[in-house]
XYZ file of C-alpha atoms in Angstrom:
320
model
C -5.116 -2.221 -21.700
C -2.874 0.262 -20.275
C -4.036 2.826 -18.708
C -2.182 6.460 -19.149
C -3.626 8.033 -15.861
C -1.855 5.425 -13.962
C 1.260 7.130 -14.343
C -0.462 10.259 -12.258
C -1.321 7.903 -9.530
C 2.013 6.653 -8.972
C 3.304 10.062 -9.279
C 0.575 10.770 -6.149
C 1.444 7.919 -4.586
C 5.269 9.731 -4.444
C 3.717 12.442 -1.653
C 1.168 10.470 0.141
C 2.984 10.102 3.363
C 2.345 13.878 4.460
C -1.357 13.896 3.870
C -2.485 11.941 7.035
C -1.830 12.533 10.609
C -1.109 9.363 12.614
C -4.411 10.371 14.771
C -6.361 9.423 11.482
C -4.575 6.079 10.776
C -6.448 4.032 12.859
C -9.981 5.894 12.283
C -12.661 2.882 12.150
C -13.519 2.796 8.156
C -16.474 1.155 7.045
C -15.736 -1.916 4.201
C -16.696 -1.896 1.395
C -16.489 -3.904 -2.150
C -13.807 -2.800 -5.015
C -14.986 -5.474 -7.303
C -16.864 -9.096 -7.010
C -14.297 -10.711 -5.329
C -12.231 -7.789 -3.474
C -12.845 -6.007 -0.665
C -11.414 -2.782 1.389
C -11.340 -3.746 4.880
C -8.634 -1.296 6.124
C -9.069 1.693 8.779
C -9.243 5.431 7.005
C -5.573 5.907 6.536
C -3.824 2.593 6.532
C -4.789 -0.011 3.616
C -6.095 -3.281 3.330
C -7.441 -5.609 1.051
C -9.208 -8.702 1.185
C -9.458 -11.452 -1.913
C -12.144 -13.833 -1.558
C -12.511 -17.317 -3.435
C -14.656 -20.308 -2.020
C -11.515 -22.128 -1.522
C -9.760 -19.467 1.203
C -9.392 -15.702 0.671
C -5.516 -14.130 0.691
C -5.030 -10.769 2.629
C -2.776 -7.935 1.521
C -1.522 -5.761 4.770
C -2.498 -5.962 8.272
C -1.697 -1.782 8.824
C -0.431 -0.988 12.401
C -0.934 -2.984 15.950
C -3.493 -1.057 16.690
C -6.131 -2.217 13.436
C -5.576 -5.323 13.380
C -8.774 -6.118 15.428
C -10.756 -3.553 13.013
C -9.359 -5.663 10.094
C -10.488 -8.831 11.134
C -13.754 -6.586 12.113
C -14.192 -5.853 8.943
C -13.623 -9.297 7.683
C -16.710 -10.487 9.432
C -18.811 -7.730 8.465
C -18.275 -8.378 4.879
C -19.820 -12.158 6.088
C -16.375 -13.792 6.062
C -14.317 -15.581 8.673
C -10.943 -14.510 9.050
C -10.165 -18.497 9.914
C -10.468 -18.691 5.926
C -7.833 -16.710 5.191
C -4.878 -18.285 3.832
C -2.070 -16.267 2.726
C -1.361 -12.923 4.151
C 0.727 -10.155 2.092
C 2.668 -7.142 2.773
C 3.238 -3.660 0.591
C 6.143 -2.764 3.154
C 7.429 -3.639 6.220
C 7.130 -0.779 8.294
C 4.878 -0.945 11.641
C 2.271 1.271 9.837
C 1.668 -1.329 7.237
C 3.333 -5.077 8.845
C 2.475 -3.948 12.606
C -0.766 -5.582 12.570
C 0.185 -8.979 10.863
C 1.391 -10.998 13.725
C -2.297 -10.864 15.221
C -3.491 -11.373 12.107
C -2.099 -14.647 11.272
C -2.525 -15.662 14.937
C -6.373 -14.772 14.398
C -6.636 -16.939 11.107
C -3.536 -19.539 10.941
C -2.434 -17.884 7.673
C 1.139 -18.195 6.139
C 2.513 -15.130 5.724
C 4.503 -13.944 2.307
C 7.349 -11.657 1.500
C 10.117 -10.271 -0.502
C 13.481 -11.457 0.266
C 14.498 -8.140 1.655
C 11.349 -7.727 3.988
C 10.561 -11.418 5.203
C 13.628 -11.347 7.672
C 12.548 -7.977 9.185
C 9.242 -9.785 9.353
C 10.422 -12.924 11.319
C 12.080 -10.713 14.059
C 10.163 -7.671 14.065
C 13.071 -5.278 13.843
C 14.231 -2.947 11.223
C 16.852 -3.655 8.517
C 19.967 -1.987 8.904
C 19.559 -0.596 4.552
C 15.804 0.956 5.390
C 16.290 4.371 4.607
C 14.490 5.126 8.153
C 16.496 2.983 10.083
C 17.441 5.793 12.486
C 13.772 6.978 13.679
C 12.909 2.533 13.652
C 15.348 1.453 16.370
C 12.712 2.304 18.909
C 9.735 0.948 16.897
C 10.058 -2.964 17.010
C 6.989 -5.129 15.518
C 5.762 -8.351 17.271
C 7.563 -11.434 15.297
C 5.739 -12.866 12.626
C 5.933 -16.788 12.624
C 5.838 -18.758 9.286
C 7.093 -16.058 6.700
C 7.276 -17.270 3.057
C 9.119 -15.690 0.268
C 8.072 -14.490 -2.992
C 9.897 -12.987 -5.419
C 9.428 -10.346 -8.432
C 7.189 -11.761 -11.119
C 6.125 -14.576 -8.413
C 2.662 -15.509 -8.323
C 0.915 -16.225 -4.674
C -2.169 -18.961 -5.239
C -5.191 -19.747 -3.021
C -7.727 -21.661 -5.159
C -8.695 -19.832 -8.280
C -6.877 -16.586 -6.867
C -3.690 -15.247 -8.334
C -1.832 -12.542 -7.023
C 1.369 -11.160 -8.953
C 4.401 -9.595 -6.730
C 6.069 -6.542 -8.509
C 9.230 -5.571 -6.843
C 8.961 -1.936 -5.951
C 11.846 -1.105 -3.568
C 13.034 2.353 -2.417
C 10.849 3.365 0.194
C 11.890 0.139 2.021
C 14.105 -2.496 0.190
C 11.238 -5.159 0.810
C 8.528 -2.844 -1.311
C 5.988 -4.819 -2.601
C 3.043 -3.864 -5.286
C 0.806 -6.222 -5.853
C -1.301 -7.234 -8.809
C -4.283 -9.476 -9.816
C -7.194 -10.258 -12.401
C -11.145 -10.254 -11.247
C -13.541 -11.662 -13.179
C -16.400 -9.387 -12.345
C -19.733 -10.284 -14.138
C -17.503 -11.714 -17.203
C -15.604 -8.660 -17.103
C -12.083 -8.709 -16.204
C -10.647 -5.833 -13.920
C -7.016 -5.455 -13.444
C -6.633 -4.968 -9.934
C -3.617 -2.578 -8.610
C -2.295 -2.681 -4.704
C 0.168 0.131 -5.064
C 3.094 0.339 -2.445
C 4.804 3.579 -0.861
C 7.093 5.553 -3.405
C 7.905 8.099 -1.685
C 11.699 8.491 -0.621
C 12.006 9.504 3.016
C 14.848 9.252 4.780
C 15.932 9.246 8.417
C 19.278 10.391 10.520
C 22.407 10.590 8.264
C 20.699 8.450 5.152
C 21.192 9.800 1.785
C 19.258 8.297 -1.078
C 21.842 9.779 -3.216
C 24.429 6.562 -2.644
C 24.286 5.307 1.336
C 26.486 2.633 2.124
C 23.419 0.946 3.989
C 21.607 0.870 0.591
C 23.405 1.966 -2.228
C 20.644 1.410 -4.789
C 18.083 3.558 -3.021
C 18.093 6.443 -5.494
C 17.691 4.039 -8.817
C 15.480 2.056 -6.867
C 12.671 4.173 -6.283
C 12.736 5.730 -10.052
C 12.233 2.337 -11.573
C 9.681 1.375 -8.902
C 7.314 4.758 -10.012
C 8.200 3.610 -13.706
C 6.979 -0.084 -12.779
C 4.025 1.019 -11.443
C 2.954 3.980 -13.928
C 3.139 0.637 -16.228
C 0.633 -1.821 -14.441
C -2.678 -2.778 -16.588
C -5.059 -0.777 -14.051
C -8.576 -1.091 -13.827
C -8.975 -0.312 -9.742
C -6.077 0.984 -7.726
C -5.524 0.841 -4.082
C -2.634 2.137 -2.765
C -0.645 1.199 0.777
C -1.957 4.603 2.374
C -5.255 5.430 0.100
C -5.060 8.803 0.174
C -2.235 8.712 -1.734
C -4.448 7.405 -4.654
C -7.624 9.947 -4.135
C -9.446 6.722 -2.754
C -11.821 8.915 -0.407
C -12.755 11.044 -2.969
C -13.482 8.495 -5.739
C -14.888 6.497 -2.983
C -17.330 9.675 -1.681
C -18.146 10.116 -5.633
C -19.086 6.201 -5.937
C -21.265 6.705 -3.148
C -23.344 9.447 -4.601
C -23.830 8.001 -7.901
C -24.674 4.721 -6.464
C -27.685 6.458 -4.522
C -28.691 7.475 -7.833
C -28.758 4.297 -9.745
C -25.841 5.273 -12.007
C -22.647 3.478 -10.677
C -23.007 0.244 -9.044
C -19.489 0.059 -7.714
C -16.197 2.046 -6.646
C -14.063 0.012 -10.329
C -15.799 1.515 -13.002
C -14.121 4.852 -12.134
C -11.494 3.374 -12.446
C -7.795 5.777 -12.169
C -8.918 7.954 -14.438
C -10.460 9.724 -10.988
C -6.875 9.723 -9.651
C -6.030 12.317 -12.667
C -9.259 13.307 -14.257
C -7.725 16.480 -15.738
C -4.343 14.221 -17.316
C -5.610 14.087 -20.534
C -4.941 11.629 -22.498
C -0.902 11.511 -23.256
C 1.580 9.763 -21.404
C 3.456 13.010 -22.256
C 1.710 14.935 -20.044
C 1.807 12.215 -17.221
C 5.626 11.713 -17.625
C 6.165 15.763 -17.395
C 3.912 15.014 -13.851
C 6.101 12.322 -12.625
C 8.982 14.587 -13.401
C 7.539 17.323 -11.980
C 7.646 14.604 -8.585
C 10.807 13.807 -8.802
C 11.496 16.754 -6.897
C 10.502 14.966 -3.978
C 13.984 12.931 -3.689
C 16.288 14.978 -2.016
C 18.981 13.823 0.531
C 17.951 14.399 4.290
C 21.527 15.324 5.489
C 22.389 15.501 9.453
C 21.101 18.728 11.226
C 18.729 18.987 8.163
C 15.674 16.938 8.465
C 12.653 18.089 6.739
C 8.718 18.235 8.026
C 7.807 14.925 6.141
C 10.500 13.504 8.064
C 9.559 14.842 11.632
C 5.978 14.092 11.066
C 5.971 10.526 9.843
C 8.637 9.746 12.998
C 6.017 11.284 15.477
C 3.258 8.650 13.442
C 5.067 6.489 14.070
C 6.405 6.899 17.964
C 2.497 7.512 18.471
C 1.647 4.501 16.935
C 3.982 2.006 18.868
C 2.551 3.741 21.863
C -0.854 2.957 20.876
């Protein structure tokens, strides 16, 4: 079933760059279970998610350099070994989100998989020449990642009874990657969501409105928010969580669980990402619209404070 409220997440998911510092990134975050099979076993502001099956687990993100030891971490906590995971998957190749995957796959032996557009930045750790924040990346290399698949949109990645669906959501990079798939929890099926970035930053001279580096950026990122607004959603995750209200639905779970009432995190569901939508998709599309506001050109001489902030994250984070 779709759900309406979806279509506010995605419309959060637009802004979600400016609400964390790169300080908080890398904050240690305990894991913890999204369903029977899926786990959260990112740091506080940078995502990950790990799919478990008897026959090998499969891995979306491995966040920046510095967590990839905290993922793996995590991992074990949860009672795992990171040796049994078998595919690793990416929302977006930026270092915030593909920094941490070369250790990662050295850690476990994993293949890794990606879009067309993002597996070549993945191979040589360097940014694409049509990534809207090319300019503040030339600086910012990742270490290589060795044995990079690709999958492409409406592709589905398997490891044993696990079956994750790649939706093509470019704009943010040209490689964006959502990421869907189906647990059977208790006889129940849950429609799991990992969003990607939408939000349209650009660096230097890039202008989404029709670069020659990447023509398509502008059109891009509109039907990426319409493709994701459109997802059957039962639990959503997206590539920085608080651009889906994770911590607060998460801090709510918590409470209720103490008290017997709410035995995991899903059966919130997104209507906690827009409790107050209503139920219409008219008043979620007049939302997204409302967003849409958010794509404006960054022209020379006139970069904005989402801008300058997310290039200090990210000069902090290389140092890190």
């Amino acid at each position: 079933m779709k759900i309406t409220s979806l279509a506010l997440a995605a419309a959060g998911l637009v802004a979600c760059m400016p609400f964390a510092s790169a300080g908080g990134w890398n904050t240690p975050q305990e894991p913890f279970d999204l369903s029977s099979d899926s786990y959260y076993v990112g740091t506080r502001g940078l995502s990950s998610v790990l799919i478990t099956s008897k026959q090998g687990h499969i891995l979306i993100d491995g966040a920046s350099p510095g967590a990839a030891s905290q993922i793996a971490a995590n991992v074990r906590k949860l009672g795992f070994k990171v040796e049994d995971i078998r595919i690793i998957l990416n929302s977006h190749e930026h270092v915030d989100h593909a920094g941490g995957i070369a250790e990662l796959q050295q850690l476990s032996g994993a293949e890794v998989r990606a879009t067309p557009a993002a597996a070549p930045v993945l191979r040589s750790g360097k940014a694409s020449r049509g990534d809207p924040q090319y300019a503040s990346l030339l600086e910012l290399d990742m270490a290589a990642v060795a044995k990079v698949g690709v999958v492409r949109d409406g592709e589905t990645v398997r490891v044993g009874p696990l079956a994750v669906t790649l939706h093509a959501t470019p704009g943010h990079t040209q490689g964006g990657s959502t990421w869907t798939w189906a647990s059977n929890d208790g006889g129940k099926r849950l429609n799991m969501v990992y969003a990607d970035s939408l939000n349209a930053i650009g660096a230097g001279a890039f202008r989404y409105s029709g670069d020659p580096a990447y023509p398509n950026a502008r059109s891009d990122i509109e039907r990426s928010i319409a493709t994701v607004a459109a997802l059957p959603c039962d639990v959503l995750v997206s590539a920085h969580p608080e651009g889906s209200d994770l911590w607060r639905r998460h801090a709510r779970q918590r409470g209720l669980r103490r008290q017997g009432r709410l035995p995991r995190l899903r059966r919130q569901g997104p209507r906690a990402v827009g409790e107050d939508a209503g139920d219409g998709s008219e008043d979620a599309g007049h939302r997204l619209a409302r967003r849409r506001q958010d794509y404006r050109d960054v022209r020379p001489g006139g970069r904005d404070r989402h801008l300058r902030r997310a290039r200090r994250r990210r000069q902090r984070l290389h140092r890190a």
